[in-house]
Short mmCIF file of C-alpha atoms in Angstrom, two decimals:
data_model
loop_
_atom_site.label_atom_id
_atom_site.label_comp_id
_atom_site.label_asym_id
_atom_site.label_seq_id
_atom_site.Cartn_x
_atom_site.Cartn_y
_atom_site.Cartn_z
CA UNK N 1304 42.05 22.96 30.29
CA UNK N 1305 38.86 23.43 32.31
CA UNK N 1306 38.51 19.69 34.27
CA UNK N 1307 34.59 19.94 32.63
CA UNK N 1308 35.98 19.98 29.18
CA UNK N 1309 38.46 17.49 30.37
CA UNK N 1310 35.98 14.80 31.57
CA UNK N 1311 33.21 15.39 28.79
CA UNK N 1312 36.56 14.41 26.22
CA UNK N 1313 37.20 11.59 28.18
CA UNK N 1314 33.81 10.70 28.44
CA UNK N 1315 33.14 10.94 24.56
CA UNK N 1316 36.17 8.60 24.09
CA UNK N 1317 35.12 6.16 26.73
CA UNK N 1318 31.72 5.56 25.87
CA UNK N 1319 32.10 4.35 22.36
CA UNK N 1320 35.26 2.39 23.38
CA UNK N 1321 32.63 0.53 26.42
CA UNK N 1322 29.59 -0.06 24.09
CA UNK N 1323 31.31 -1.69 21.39
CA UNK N 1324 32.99 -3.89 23.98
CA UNK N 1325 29.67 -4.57 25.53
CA UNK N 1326 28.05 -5.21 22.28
CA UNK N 1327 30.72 -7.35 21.17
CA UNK N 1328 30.69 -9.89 24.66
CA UNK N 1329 26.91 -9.95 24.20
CA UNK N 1330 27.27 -11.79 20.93
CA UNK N 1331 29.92 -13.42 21.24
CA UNK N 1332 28.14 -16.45 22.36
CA UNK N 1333 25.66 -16.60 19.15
CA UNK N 1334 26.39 -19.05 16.09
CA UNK N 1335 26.50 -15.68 13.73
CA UNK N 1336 27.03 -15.88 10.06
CA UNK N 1337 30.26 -13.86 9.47
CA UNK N 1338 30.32 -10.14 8.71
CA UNK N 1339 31.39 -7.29 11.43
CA UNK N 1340 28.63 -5.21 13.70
CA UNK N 1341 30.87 -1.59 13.19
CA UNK N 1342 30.57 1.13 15.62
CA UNK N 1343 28.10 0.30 18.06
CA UNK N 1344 24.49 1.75 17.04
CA UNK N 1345 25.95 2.74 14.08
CA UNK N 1346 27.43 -0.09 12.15
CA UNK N 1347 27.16 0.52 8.89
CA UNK N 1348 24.57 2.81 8.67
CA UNK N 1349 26.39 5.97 6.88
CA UNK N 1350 28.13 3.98 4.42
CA UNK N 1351 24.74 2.17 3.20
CA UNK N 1352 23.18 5.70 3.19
CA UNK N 1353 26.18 7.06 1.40
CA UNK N 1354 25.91 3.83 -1.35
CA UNK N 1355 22.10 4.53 -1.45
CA UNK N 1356 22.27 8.45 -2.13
CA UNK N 1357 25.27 8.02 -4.63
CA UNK N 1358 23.58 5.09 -6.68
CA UNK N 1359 25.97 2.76 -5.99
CA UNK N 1360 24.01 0.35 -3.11
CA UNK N 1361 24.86 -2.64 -5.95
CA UNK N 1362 28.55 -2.47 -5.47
CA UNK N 1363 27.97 -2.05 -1.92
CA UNK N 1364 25.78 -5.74 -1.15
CA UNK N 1365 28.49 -6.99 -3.78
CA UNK N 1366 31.37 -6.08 -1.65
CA UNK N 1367 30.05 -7.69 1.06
CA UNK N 1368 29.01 -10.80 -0.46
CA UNK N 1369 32.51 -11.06 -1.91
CA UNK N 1370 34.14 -10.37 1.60
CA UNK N 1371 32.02 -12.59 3.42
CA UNK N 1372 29.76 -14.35 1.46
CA UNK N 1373 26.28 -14.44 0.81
CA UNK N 1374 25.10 -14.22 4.21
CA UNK N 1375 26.90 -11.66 6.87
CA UNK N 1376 26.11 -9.99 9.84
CA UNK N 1377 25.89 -5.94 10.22
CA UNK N 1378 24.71 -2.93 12.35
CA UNK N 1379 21.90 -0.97 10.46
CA UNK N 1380 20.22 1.84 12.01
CA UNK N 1381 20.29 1.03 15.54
CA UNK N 1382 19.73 -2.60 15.25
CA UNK N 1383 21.76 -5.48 14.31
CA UNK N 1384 20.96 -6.74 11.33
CA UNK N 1385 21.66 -9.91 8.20
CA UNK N 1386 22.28 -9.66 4.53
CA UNK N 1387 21.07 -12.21 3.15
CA UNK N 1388 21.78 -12.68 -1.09
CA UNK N 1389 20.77 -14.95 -3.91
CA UNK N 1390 18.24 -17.61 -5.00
CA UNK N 1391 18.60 -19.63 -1.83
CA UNK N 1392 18.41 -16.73 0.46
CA UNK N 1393 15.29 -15.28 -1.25
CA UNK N 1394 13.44 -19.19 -0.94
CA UNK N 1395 14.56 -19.65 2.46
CA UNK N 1396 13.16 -15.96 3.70
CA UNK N 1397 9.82 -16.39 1.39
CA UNK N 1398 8.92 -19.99 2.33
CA UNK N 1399 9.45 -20.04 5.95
CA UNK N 1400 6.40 -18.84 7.73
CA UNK N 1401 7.81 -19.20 11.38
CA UNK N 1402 10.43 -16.72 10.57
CA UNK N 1403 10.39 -13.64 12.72
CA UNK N 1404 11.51 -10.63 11.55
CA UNK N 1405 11.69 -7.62 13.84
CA UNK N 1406 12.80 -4.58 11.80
CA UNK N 1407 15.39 -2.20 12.46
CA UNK N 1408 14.81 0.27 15.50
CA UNK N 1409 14.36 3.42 13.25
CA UNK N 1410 11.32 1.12 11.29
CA UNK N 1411 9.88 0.11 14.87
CA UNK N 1412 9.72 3.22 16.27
CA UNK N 1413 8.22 5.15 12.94
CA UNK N 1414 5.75 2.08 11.85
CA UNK N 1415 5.35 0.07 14.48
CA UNK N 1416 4.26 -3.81 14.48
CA UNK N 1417 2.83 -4.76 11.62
CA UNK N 1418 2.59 -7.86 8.99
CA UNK N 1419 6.56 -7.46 8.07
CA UNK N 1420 6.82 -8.49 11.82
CA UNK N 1421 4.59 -11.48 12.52
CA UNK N 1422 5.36 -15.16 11.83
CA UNK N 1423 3.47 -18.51 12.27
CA UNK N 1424 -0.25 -18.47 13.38
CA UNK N 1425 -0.50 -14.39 13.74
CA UNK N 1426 1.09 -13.93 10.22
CA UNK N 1427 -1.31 -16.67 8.79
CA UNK N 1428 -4.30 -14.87 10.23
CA UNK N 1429 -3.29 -11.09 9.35
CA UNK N 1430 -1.99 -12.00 5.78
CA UNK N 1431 -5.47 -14.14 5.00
CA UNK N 1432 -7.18 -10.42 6.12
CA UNK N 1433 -5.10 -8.10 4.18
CA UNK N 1434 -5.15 -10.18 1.27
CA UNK N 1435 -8.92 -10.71 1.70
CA UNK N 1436 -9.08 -7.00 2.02
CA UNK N 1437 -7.02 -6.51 -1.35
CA UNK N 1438 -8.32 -9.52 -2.89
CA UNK N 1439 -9.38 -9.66 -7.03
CA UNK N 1440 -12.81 -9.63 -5.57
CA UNK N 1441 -12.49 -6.27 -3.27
CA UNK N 1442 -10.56 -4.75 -5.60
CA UNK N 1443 -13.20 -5.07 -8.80
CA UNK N 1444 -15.15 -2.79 -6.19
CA UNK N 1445 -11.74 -0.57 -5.78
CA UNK N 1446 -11.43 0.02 -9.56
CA UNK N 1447 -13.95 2.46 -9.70
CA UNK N 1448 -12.50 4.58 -6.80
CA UNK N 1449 -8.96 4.89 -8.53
CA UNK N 1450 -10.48 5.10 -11.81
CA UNK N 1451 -11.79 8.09 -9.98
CA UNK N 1452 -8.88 9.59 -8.18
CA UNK N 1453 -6.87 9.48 -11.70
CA UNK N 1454 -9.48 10.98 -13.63
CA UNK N 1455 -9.50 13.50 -11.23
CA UNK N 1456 -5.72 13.71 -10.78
CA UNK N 1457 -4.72 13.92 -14.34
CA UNK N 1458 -7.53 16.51 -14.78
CA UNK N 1459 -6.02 18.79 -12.23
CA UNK N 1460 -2.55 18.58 -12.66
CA UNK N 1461 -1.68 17.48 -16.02
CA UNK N 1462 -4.77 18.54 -18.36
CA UNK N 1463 -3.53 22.21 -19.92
CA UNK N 1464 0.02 22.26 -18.14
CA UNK N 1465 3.15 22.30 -20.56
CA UNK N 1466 5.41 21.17 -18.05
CA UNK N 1467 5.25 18.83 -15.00
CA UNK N 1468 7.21 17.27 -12.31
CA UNK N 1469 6.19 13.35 -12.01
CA UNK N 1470 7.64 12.63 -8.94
CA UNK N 1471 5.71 14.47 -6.61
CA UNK N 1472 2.22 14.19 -8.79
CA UNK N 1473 3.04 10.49 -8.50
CA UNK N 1474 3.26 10.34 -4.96
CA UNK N 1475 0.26 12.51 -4.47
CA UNK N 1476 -1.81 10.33 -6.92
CA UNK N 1477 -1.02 6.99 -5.02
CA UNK N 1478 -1.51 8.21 -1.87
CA UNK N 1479 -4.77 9.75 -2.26
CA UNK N 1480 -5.35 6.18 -4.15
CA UNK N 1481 -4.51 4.38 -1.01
CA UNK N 1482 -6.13 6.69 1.39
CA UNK N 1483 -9.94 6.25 -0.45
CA UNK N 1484 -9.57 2.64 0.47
CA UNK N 1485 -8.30 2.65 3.65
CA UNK N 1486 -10.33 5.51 5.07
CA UNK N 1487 -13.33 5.17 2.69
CA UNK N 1488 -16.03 7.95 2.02
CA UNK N 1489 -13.50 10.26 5.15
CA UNK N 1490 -10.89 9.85 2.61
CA UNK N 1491 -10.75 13.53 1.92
CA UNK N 1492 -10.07 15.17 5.05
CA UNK N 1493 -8.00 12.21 6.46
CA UNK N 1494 -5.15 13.06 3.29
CA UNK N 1495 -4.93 16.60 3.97
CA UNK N 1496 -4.21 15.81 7.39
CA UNK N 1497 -1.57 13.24 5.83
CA UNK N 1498 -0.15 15.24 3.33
CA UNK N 1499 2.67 17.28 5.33
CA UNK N 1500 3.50 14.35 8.06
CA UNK N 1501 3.19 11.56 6.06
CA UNK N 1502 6.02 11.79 3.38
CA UNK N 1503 8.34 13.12 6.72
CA UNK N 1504 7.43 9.76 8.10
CA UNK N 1505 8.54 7.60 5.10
CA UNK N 1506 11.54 9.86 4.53
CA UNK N 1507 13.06 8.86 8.23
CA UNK N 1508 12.86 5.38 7.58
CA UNK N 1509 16.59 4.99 6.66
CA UNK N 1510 17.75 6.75 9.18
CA UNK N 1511 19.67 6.36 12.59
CA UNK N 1512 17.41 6.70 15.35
CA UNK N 1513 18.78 8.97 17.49
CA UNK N 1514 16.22 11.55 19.19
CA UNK N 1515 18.08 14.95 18.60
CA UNK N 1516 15.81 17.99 17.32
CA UNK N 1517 15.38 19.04 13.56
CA UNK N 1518 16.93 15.76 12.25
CA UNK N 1519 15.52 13.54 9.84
CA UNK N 1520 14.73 10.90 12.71
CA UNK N 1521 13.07 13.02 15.02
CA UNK N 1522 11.25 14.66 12.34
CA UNK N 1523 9.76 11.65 11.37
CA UNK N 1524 9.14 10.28 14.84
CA UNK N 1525 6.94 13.32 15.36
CA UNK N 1526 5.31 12.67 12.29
CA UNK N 1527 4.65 9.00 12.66
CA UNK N 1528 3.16 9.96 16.64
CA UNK N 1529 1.09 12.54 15.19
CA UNK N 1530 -0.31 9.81 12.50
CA UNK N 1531 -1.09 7.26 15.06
CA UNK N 1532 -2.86 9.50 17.20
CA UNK N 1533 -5.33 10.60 13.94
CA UNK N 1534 -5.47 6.68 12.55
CA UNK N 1535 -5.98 5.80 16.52
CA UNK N 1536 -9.11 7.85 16.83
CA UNK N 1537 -10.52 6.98 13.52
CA UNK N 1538 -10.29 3.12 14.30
CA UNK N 1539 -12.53 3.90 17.59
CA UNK N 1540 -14.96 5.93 15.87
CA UNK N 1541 -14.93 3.15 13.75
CA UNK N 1542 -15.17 0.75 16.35
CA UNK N 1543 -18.07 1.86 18.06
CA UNK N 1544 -20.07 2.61 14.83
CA UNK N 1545 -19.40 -0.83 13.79
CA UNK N 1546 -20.87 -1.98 17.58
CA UNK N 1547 -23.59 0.45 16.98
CA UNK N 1548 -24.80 -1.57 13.58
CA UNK N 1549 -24.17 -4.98 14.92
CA UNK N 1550 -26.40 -4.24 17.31
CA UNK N 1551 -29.38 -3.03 14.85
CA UNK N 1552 -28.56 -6.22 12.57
CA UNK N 1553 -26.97 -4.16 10.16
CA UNK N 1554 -22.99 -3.62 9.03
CA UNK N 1555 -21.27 -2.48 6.59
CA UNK N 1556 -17.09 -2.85 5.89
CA UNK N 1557 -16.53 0.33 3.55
CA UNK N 1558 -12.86 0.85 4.93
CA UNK N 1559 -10.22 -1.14 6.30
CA UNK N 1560 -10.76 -0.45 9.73
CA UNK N 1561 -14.56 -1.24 9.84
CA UNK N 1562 -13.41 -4.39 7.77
CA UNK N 1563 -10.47 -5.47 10.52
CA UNK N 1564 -12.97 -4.86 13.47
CA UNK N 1565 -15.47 -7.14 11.68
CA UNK N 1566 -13.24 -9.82 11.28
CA UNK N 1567 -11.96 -9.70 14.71
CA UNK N 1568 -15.54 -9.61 16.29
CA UNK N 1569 -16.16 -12.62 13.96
CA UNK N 1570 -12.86 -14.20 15.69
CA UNK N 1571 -10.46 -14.20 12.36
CA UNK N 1572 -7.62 -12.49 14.40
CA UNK N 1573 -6.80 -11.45 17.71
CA UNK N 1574 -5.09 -7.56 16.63
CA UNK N 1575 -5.61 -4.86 19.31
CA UNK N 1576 -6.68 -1.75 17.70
CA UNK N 1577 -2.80 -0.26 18.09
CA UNK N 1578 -2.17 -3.49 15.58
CA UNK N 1579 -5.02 -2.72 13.15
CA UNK N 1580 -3.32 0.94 13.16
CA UNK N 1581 0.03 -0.29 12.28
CA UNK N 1582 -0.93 -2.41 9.32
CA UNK N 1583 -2.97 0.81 8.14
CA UNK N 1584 0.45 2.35 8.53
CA UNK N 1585 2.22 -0.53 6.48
CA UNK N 1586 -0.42 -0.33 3.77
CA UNK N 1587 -0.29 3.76 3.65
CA UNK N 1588 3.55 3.30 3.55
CA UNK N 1589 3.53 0.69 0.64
CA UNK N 1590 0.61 1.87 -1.29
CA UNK N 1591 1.76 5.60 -1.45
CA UNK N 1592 6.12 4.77 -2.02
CA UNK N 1593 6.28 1.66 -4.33
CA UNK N 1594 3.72 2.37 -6.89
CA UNK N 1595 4.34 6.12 -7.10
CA UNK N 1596 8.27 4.85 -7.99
CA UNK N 1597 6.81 2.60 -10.21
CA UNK N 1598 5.15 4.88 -12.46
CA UNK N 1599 7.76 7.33 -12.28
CA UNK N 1600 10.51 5.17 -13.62
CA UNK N 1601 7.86 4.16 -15.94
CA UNK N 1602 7.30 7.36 -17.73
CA UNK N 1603 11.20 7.66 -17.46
CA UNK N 1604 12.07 4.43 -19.41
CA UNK N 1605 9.27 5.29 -22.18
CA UNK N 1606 10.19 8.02 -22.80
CA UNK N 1607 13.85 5.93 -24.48
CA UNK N 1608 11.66 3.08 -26.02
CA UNK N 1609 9.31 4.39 -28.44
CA UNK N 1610 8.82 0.80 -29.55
CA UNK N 1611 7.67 -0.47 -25.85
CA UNK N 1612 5.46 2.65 -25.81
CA UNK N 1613 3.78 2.37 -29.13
CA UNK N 1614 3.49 -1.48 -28.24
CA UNK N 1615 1.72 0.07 -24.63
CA UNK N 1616 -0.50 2.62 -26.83
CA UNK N 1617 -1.62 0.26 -29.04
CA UNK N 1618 -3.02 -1.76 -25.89
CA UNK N 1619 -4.27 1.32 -24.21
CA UNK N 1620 -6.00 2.39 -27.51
CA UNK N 1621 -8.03 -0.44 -27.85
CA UNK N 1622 -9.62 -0.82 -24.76
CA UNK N 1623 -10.20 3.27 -24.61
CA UNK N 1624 -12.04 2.86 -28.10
CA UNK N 1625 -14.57 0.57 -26.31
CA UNK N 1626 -15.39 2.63 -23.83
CA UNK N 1627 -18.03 6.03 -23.58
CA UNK N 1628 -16.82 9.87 -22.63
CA UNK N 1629 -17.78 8.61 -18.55
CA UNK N 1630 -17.07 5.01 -18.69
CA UNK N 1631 -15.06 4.06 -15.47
CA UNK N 1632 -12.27 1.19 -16.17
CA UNK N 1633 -13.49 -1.98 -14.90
CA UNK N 1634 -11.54 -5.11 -13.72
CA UNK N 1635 -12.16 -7.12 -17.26
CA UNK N 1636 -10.44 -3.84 -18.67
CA UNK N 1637 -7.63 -3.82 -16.59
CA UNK N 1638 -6.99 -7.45 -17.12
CA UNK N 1639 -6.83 -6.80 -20.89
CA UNK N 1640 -3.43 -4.73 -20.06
CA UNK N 1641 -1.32 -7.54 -20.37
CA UNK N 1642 1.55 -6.08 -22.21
CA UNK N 1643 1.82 -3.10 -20.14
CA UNK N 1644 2.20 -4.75 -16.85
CA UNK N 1645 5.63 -6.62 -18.14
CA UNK N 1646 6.81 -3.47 -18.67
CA UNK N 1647 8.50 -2.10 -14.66
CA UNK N 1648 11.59 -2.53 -13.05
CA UNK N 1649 12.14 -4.33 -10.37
CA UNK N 1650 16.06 -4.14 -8.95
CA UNK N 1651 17.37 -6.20 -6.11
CA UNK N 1652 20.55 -7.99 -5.43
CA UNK N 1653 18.95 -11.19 -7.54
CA UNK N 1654 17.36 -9.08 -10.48
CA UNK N 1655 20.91 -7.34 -11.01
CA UNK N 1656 22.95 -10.60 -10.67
CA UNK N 1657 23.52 -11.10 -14.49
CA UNK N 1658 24.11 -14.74 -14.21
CA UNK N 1659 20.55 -15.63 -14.09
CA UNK N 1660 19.65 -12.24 -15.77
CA UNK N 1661 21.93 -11.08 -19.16
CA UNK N 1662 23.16 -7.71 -18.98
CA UNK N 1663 20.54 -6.73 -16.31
CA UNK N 1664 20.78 -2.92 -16.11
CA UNK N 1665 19.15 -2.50 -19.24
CA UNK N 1666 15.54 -2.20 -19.85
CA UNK N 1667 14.18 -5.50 -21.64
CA UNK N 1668 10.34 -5.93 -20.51
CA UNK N 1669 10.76 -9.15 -23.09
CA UNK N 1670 13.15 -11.00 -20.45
CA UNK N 1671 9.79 -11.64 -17.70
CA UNK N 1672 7.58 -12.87 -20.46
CA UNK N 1673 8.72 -16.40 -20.74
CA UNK N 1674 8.64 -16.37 -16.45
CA UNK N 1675 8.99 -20.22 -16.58
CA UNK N 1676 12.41 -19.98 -18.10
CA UNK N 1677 13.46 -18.03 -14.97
CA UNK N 1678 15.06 -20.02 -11.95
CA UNK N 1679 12.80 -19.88 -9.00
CA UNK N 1680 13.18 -17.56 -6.27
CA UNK N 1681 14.74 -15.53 -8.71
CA UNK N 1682 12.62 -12.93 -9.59
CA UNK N 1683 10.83 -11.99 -6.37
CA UNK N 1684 9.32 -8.43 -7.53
CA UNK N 1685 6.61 -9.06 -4.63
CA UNK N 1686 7.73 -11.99 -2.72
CA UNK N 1687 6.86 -15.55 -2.62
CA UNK N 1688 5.25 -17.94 -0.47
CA UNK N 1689 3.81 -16.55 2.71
CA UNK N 1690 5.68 -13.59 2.44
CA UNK N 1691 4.08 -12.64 -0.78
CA UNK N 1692 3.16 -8.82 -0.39
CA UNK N 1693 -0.43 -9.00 0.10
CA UNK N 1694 -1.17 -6.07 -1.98
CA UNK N 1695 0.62 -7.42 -5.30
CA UNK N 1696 -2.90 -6.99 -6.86
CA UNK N 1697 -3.79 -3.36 -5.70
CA UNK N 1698 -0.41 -2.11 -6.91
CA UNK N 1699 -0.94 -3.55 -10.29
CA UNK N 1700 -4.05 -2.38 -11.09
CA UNK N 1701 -3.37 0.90 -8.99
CA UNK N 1702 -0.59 1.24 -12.38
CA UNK N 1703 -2.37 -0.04 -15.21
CA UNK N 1704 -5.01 2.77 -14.04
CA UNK N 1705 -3.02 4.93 -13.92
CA UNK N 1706 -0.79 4.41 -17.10
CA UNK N 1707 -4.25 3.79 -19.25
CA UNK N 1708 -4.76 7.77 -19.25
CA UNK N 1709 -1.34 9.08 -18.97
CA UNK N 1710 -0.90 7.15 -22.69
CA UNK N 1711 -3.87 7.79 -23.90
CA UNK N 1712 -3.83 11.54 -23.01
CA UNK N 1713 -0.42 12.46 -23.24
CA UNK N 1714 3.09 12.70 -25.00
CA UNK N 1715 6.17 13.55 -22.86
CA UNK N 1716 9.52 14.47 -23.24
CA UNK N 1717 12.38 14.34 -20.41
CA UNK N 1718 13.43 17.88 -19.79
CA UNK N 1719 17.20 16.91 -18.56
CA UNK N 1720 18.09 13.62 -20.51
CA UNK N 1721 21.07 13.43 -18.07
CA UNK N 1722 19.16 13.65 -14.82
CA UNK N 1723 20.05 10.82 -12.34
CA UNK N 1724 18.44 9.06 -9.56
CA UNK N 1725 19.17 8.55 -5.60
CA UNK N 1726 17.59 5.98 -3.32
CA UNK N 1727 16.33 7.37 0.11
CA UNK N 1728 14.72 4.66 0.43
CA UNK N 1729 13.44 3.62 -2.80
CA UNK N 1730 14.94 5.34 -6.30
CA UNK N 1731 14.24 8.87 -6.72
CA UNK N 1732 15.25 11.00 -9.99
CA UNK N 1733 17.49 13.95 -8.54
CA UNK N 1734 14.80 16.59 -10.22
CA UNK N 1735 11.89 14.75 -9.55
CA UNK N 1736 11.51 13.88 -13.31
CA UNK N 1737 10.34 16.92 -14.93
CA UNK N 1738 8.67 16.35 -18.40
CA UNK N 1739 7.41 18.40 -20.98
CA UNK N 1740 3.84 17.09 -22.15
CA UNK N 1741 2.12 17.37 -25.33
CA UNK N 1742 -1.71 16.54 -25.48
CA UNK N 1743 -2.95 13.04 -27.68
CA UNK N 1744 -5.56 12.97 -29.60
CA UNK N 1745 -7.27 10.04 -28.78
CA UNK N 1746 -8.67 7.51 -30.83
CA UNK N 1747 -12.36 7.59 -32.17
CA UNK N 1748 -14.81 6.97 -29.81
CA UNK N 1749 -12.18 6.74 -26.98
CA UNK N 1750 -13.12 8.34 -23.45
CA UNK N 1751 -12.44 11.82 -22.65
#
């Protein structure tokens, strides 16, 4: 055998053999909850991904917490890593504000530092601005530019088609949602530029980080750089426009980054302009992958429970009859949608465990409308504490636009009542969720 081939074999054996020796003497000294780290770098990466992609991530977290309880240690994708599980875990993460989380090494590199990562003082400042930013009083302005993108949406892509796909027209919907707010009146031309590198950014999330051409990582790490550098140069035109109309007397926060800048030149937070571009990030990332999974599964769960639906029409119906052929939606209407907002799914470890909720994998909207009956820290859809997701708001009414003129306009039908779902991250129907659609009539004097 050539001595080349010889020592690259050895080599390949060695290495592995040395890290996880290495890794294992340099925590060996820490107080860690039980568990095992795995193959160094790896861990337990692939079999998460494999639980994820085959549906079967619940068994997974419960084979762990029955092997080592409800807190262990683990490798995930390049970084070591806790599972935490249950009531207690979910109050102890959501209450403590001088936590510090620091992400896995795939999330670091792809989104940077952002609100997920702060704790103490810096996560009390930039939480009070996002939430300012996303607050019921911003968003009563922001009702009238999703009102907007939906009208326009549904008009283009459902309006006169027999057959669509939800998935993807749910994903496109929420991010150009997203991206009007963030970006205001540039909106347009910043989600073109979005559209290709953004969902390759989001899709390398869950992924090892390993920097090797055409995979999944470095596909998405060459998204994510080529995102930064656009967001980067929009926050310093934005910058010196905003220095430009302090300086006249005059400013005006349409987007998030003129907003951020204010509030830093008014001494609210100390964020570099790298930081205000990784919170953009954050929000792009949850505005555009929750809610567009959230309407998906939506549609897919109506479409079994005529009686929910007709209960959601009914709603729907009666605030459409009040309104004229051009009337936007308006905060007071959206707050009318009471019924419809009980009805999503929210799955965790804690939402499954069917000691706190009865037979939990079926699809009972009733179960969250008594939410006093419900042990705290027990269903934690958006957090709690000062870890609640700042943009709770914004994806609700983001939906409830959304789902106001896809029942008011529509009927749909799944085309493959067996299709299943993957997570990679977040659930994703195998087909992307194609439906056959039959136009409503809608009710007298309803909006067009």
């Amino acid at each position: 055998m050539d001595s080349s081939i010889l020592l690259a074999l050895l080599l390949a054996l060695f290495i592995p053999i040395l890290l996880h020796l290495v890794t294992r003497f340099k925590y060996s000294s820490y107080n860690l909850p039980p568990g095992s780290l795995g193959f160094p770098f790896v861990g337990q990466s692939i079999s998460f991904l494999r639980a994820l992609r085959s549906n079967t991530d619940h068994q997974w977290y419960q084979g762990r917490i029955s092997k080592y309880g409800p807190v262990s240690k683990m490798w995930l994708f390049g970084s070591p890593a806790v599972l935490m599980a249950g009531p207690a875990a979910n109050r102890f993460i959501f209450s403590n504000k001088d936590l510090l989380f620091t992400g896995t090494r795939s999330m670091n590199l792809l989104s940077g530092r952002n609100i997920l990562m702060l704790s103490s003082e810096e996560l009390k400042q930039v939480r009070g601005a996002l939430q300012n930013f996303l607050s019921p009083e911003m968003l009563i302005r922001y009702v009238s530019k999703m009102d907007e993108e939906v009208r326009r949406h549904v008009k283009v892509n459902w309006v006169g088609h027999k057959t669509v796909k939800v998935l993807p027209l749910a994903k496109r919907l929420t991010l150009d949602i997203i991206c009007s707010v963030i970006f205001g009146q540039e909106a347009g031309s910043v989600r073109e530029a979005l559209a290709t590198d953004f969902p390759a950014m989001v899709r390398a999330a869950l992924s090892i980080p390993v920097k090797i051409p055409f995979t999944r990582f470095s596909r998405g790490l060459s998204a994510s750089q080529r995102i930064r550098k656009l967001l980067r140069g929009i926050a310093r035109e934005r910058e010196t426009l905003l220095q430009q109309q302090q300086a006249h007397g005059a400013s005006a926060a349409d987007d998030f980054f003129t907003y951020m800048l204010a509030l830093r030149a008014e001494g609210a937070h100390s964020l570099t302009v790298e930081d205000i571009v990784d919170n953009a990030i954050f929000l792009l990332i949850a505005g555009y992958e929750t809610t567009s999974v959230l309407i998906t599964f939506m549609l897919w769960h109506l479409d079994k429970e005529p009686e929910v639906l007709a209960k959601i029409t009914e709603e729907q119906d009666e605030i459409a009859r009040n309104k004229g052929p051009e009337d936007a939606l308006t905060w007071d209407d959206v707050s009318r949608m009471k019924y419809t907002w009980k009805v999503f799914t929210a799955q965790s470890v804690t939402h499954l465990d069917a000691n706190i909720f009865p037979e939990p994998s079926n699809f009972d909207p009733a179960r969250f409308e008594n939410n006093s009956s419900i042990p705290p820290y027990c269903f934690v859809p958006f957090g709690g504490g000062p870890r609640m997701c700042p943009g709770n708001e914004f994806a609700r009414t983001e939906t409830l636009v959304t789902m106001h003129y896809l029942v008011t306009q529509f009927r749909w039908k799944l085309c493959c009542k067996e299709e299943s779902y993957e997570k990679d991250p977040s659930p994703m129907p195998l087909l992307g969720l194609p439906v056959e659609l039959e136009p409503r009539c809608l009710p007298e004097n309803a909006h067009a």
